[in-house]
Coordinates of C-alpha atoms and ligand atoms in Angstrom, one line a residue:
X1 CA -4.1 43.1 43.0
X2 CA -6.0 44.7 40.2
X3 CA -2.8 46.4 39.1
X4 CA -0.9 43.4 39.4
X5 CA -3.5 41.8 37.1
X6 CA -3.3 44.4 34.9
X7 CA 0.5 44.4 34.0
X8 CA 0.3 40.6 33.8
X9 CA -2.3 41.0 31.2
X10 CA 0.0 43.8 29.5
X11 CA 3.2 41.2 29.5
X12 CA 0.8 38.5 27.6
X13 CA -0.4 40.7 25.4
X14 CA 3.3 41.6 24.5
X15 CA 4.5 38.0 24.4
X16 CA 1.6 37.1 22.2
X17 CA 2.6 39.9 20.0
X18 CA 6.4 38.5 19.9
X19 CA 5.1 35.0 19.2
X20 CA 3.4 36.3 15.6
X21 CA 6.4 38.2 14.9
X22 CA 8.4 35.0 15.3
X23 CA 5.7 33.3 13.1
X24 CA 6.3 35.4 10.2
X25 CA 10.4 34.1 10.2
X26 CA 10.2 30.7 8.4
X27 CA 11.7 28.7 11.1
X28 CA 11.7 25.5 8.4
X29 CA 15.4 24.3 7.5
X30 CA 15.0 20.1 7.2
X31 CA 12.1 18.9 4.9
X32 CA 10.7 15.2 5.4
X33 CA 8.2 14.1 3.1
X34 CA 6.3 10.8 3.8
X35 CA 4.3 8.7 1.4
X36 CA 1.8 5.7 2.0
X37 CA 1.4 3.8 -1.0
X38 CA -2.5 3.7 -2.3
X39 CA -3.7 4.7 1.6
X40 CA -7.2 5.3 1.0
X41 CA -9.3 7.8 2.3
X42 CA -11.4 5.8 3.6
X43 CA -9.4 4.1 6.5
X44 CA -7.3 7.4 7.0
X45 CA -10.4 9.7 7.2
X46 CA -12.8 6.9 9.4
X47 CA -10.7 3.9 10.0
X48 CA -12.5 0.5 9.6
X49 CA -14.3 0.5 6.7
X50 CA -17.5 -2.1 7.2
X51 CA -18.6 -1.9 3.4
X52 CA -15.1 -3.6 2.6
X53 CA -15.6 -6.1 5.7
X54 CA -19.2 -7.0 4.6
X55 CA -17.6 -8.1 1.2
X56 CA -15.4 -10.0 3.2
X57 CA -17.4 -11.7 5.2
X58 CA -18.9 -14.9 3.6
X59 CA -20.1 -16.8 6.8
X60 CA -21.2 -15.0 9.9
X61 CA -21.7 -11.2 11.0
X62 CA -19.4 -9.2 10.4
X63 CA -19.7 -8.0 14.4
X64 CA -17.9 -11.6 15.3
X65 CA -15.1 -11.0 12.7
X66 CA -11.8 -10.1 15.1
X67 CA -11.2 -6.8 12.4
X68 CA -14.8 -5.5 13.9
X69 CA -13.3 -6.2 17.7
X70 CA -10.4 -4.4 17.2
X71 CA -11.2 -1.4 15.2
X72 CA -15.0 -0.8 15.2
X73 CA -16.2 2.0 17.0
X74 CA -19.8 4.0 16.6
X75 CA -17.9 7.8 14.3
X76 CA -15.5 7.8 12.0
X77 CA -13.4 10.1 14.2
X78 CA -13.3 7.4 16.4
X79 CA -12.4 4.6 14.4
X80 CA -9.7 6.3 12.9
X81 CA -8.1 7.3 16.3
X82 CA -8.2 3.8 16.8
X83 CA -6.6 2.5 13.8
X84 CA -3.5 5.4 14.2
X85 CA -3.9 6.6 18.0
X86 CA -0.5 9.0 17.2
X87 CA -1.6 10.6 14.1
X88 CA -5.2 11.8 14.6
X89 CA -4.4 12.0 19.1
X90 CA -1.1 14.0 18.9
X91 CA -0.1 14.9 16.0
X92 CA -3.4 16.6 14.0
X93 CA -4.8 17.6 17.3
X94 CA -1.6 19.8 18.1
X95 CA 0.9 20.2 15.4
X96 CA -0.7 20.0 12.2
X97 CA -3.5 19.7 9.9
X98 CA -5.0 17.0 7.4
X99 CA -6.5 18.0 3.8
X100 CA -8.9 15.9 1.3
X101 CA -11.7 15.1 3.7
X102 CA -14.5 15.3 1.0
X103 CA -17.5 15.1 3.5
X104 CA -15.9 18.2 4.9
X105 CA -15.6 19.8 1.5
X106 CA -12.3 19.1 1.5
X107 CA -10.6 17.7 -1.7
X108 CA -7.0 16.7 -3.0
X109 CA -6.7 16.0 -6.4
X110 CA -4.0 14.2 -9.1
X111 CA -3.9 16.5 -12.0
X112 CA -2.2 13.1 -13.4
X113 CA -4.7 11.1 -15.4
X114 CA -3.4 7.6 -14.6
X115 CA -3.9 7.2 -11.1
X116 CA -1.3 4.4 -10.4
X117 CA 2.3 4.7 -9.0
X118 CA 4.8 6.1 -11.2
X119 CA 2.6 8.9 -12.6
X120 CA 1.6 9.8 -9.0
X121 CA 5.4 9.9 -7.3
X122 CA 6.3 11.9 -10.6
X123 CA 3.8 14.6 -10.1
X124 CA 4.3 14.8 -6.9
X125 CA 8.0 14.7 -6.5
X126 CA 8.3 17.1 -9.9
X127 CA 5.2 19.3 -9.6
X128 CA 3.5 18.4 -13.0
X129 CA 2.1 15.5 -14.6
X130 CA 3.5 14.6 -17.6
X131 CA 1.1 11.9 -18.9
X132 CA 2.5 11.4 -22.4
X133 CA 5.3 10.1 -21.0
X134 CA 5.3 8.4 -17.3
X135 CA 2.2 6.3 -18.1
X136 CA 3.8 2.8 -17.1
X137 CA 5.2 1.3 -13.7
X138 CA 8.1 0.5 -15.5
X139 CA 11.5 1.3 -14.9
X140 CA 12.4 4.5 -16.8
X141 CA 14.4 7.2 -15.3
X142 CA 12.2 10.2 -14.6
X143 CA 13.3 12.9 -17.5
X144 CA 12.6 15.9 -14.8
X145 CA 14.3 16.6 -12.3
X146 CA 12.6 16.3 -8.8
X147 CA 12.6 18.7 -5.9
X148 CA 14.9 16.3 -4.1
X149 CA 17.8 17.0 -6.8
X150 CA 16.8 21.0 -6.8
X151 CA 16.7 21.5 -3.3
X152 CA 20.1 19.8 -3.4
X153 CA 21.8 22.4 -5.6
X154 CA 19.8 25.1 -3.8
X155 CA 20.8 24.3 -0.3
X156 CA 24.0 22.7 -1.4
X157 CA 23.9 19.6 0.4
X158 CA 26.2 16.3 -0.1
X159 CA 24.3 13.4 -1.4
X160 CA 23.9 12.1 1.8
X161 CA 21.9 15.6 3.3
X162 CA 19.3 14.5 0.6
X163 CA 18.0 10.9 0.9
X164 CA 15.2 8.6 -0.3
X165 CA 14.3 5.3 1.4
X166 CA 11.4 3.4 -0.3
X167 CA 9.7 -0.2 0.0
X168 CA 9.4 -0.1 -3.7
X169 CA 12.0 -0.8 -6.0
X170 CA 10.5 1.8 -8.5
X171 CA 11.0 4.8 -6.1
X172 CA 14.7 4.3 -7.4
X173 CA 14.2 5.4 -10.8
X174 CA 11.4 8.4 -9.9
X175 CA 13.5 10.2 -7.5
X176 CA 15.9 11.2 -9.4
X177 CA 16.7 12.4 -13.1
X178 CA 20.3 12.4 -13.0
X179 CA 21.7 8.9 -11.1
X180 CA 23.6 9.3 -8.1
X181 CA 22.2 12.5 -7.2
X182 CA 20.9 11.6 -3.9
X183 CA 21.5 8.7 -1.8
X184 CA 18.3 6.4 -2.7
X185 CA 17.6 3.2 -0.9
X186 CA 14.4 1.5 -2.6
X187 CA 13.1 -2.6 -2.7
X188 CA 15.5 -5.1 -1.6
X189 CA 18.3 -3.4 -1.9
X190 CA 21.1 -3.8 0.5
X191 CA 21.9 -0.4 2.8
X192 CA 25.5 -0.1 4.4
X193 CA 25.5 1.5 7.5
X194 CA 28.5 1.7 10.2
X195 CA 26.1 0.0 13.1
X196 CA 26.1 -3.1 13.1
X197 CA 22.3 -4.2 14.1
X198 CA 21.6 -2.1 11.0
X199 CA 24.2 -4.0 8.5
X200 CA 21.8 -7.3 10.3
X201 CA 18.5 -5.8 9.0
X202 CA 20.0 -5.3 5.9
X203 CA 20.6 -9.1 5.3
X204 CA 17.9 -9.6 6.9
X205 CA 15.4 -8.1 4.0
X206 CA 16.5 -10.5 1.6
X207 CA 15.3 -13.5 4.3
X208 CA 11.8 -12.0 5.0
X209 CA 10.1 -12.3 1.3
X210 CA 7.1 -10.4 1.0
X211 CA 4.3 -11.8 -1.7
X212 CA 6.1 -9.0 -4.0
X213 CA 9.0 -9.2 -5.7
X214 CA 10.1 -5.6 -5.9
X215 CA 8.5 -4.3 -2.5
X216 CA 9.9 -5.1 0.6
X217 CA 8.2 -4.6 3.9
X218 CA 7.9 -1.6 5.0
X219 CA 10.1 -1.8 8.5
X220 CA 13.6 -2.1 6.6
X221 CA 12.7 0.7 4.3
X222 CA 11.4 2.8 7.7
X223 CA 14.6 1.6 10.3
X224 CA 17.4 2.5 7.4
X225 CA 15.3 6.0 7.0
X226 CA 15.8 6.3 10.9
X227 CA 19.7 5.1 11.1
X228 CA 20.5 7.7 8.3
X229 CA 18.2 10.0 9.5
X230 CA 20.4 9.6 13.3
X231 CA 23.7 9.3 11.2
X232 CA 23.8 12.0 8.8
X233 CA 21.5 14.3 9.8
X234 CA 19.7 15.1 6.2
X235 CA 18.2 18.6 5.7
X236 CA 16.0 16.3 3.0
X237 CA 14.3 13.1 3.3
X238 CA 11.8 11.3 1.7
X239 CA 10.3 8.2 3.2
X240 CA 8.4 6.4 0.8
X241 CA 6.3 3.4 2.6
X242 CA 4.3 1.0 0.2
X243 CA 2.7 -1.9 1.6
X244 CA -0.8 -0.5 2.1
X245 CA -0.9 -0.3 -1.6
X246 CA 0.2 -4.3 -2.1
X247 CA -1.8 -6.1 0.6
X248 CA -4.6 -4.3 -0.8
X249 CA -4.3 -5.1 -4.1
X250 CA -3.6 -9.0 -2.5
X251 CA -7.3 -8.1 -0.6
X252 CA -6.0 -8.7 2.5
X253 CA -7.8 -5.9 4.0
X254 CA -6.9 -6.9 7.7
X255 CA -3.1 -6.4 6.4
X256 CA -4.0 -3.3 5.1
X257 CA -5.5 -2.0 8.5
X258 CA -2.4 -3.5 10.4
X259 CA 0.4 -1.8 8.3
X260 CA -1.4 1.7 9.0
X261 CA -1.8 0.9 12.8
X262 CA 2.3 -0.2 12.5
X263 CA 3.0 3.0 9.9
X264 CA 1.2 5.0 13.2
X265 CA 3.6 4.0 15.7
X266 CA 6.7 5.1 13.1
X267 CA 5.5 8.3 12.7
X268 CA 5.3 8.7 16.7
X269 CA 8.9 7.0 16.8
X270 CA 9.7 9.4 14.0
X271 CA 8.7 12.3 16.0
X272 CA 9.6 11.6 19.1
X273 CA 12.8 11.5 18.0
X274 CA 12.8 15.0 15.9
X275 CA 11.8 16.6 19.2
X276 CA 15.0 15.3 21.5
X277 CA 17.5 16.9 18.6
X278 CA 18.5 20.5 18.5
X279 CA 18.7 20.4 14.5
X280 CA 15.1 19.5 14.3
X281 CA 13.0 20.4 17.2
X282 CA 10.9 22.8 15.6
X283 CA 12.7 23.2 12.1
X284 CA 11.2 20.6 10.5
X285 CA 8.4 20.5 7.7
X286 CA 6.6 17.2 7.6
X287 CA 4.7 16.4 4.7
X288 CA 2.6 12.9 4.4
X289 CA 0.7 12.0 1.4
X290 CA -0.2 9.5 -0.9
X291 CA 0.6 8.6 -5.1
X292 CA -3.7 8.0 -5.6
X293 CA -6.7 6.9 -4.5
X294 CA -8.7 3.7 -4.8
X295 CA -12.1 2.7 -5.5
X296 CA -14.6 3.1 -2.7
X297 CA -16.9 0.0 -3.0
X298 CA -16.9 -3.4 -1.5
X299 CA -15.0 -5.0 -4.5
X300 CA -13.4 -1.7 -5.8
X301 CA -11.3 -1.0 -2.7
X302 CA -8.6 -3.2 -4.0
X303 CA -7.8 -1.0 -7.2
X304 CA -7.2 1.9 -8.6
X305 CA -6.7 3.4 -11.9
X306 CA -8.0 5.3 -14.6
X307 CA -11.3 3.2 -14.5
X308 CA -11.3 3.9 -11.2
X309 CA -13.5 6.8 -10.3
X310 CA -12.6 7.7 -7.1
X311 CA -8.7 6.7 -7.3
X312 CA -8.1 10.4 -8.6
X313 CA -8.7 11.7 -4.6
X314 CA -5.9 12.0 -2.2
X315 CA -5.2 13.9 1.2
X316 CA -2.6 15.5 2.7
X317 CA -1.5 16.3 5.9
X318 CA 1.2 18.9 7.4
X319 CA 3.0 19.2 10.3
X320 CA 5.5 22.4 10.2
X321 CA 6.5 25.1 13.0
X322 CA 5.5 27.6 9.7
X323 CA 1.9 26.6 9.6
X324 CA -0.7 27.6 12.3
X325 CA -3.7 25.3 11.0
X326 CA -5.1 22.2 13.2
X327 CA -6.8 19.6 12.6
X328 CA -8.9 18.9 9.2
X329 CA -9.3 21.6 6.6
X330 CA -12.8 22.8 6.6
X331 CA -14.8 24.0 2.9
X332 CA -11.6 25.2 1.5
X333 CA -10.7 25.4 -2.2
X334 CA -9.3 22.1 -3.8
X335 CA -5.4 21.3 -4.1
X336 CA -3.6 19.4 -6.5
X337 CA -1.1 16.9 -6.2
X338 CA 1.3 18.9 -8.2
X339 CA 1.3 21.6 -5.7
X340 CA 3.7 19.7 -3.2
X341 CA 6.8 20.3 -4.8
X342 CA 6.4 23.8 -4.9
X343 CA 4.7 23.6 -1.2
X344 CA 8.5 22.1 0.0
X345 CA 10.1 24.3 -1.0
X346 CA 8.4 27.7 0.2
X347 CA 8.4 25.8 3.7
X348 CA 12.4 26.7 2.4
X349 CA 11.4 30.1 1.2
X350 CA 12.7 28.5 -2.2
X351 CA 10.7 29.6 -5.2
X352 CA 10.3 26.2 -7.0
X353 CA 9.5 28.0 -10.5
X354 CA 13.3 28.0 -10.7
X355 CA 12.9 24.4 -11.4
X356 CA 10.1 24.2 -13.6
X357 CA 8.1 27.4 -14.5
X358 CA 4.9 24.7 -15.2
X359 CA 4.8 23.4 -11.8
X360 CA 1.5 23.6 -9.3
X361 CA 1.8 26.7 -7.0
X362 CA 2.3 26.3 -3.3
X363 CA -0.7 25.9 -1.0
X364 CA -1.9 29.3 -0.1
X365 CA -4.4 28.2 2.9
X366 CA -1.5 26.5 4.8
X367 CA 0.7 29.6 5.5
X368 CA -2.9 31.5 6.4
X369 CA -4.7 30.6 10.2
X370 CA -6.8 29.0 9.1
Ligands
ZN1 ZN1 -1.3 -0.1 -6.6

């Protein structure tokens, strides 16, 4: 029995041995980058927030108000499980890891000074900011070309192996320098596809207006992200999701809360259906993160910008079969916003420099343990 023991003890010490070996392969080959437009820290990091609702609250307590019901709960870790039950139950607690919770002495920073939209998708999607010159919304084509368009020409993929869906009309012109580069879906645009129930949804967008005219709700920009992500099998894809940015701005915090509990169940729809194909099932880098912060207060929660303090923090989170780390990060150095770009691409082993020598480097601490 002993002996028995002891060579069963000798195989698992061998396997485990074999399992870091096959760590130190990148097994990365399809990149998906998420973005929720303006997601504070606040709700991602503790869910309900009950500085906002006492703003809200004009008559009553705020413990009879049906947001309270539904989301309170006595820790943040427990409120937040209970605004997005997928991301903090499965998918930090077993296959990745969150950055830019500052009570942990966490941070993620802009390097951008602007702390809106454009300049935040640029940095991000270019790895520098460029403040001179993206320091409006408007549509301008992005001079730079972004890490879609150069992991394009790296990994030479057809347009459609490198796609962008986006709720905001905007997205179009930031994603890519040169026009027609990538397949780009973004606002109310129309998206063909050969199934039919997605050609419906496509008409359908233009029947469900949203308070915005240039953002459409998220769903359409999420189920077209899905059907080509099903159809075409992309090696690339961004998904760019924007409405927590809008009803906030609108104040309607309970629509805020709502859109993250709905932007939870596509990320579990999302994976789920990653792990049932061979192509993806452990091969895929996820990346979710956000274009900036927003205030912090009870009336600053709405806004965000460069008189906005606290708009300059983000987070960050990872889920990749190339990086060990669970869970938050823990008192580790800072990282920048224009370290993703780089941070794709060495999920890749693609040395982003190529692309622009300025660029943030990629994050050291997520290809460490811990
Ligand atoms: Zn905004």
């Amino acid at each position: 029995m002993i002996k028995r023991l002891g060579s069963f003890t000798l195989t698992v010490v061998l396997l485990s041995a074999l399992v870091v070996n096959a760590n130190a392969q990148n097994k990365t080959e399809n990149l998906i980058l998420i973005t929720l437009d303006g997601a504070r820290l606040q709700e991602i990091f503790g869910g309900l927030d009950v500085e906002v609702l006492k703003g809200l609250t004009e008559e009553g307590t705020i413990e009879e108000t049906p947001l309270y019901k539904k989301y309170w709960a006595d820790t943040a870790e427990k409120r937040r499980e209970k605004l997005m039950p997928f991301f903090w139950g499965v998918l930090m607690k077993q296959h990745g890891s969150i950055a830019g919770n500052r009570r942990l002495g966490s941070t993620v920073e802009l390097t951008n000074k602007h702390w809106f939209s454009y300049p935040g998708y640029s940095e991000i999607l270019t790895g520098q900011a460029h403040d001179e010159i993206i320091k409006s919304n408007d549509k301008i084509r992005n001079p730079n070309t972004t890490v879609l368009e150069f992991l394009k020409r790296k990994l030479r993929l057809d347009v459609r192996q490198v796609a962008a869906f986006a709720s905001w009309d905007v997205i179009d012109w930031v994603v890519e320098h040169e026009v027609g580069a990538i397949t780009s879906n973004a606002g109310f645009e129309a998206y063909q596809h050969p199934d039919a129930a997605i050609d419906e949804l496509s008409k359908l967008q233009f029947e469900t207006a949203t308070p915005w005219d240039n953002v459409r709700h998220d769903i359409y920009t999420f189920r077209f992200a899905m059907a080509h992500l099903k159809t075409y099998q992309p090696r690339v894809l961004y998904i760019a999701l924007g409405e927590t940015d809008d009803w906030a701005h609108n104040g309607r915090y309970d629509r805020v809360l709502q859109v993250l509990e709905r932007t939870d169940a596509y990320l579990r729809q999302l994976w789920e259906f990653l792990q049932s194909q061979e192509q993806y099932k452990n091969r895929t880098t996820i990346l979710i993160t956000v274009d900036h912060g927003r205030g912090s207060t009870a009336p600053q929660w709405k806004t965000h910008g460069k008189k906005i303090a606290e708009a300059k923090y983000t987070w960050l989170a990872v889920v990749s079969p190339d990086s060990q780390r669970r869970g938050e990060w823990v008192n580790t150095e800072t990282i920048f916003a224009n370290q993703i770009a780089a941070t794709l691409c060495r999920f890749l082993k693609i040395d982003y420099s190529e692309n622009n020598a300025n660029a943030g480097k990629p994050i050291a601490q997520l290809f460490k343990d811990n």
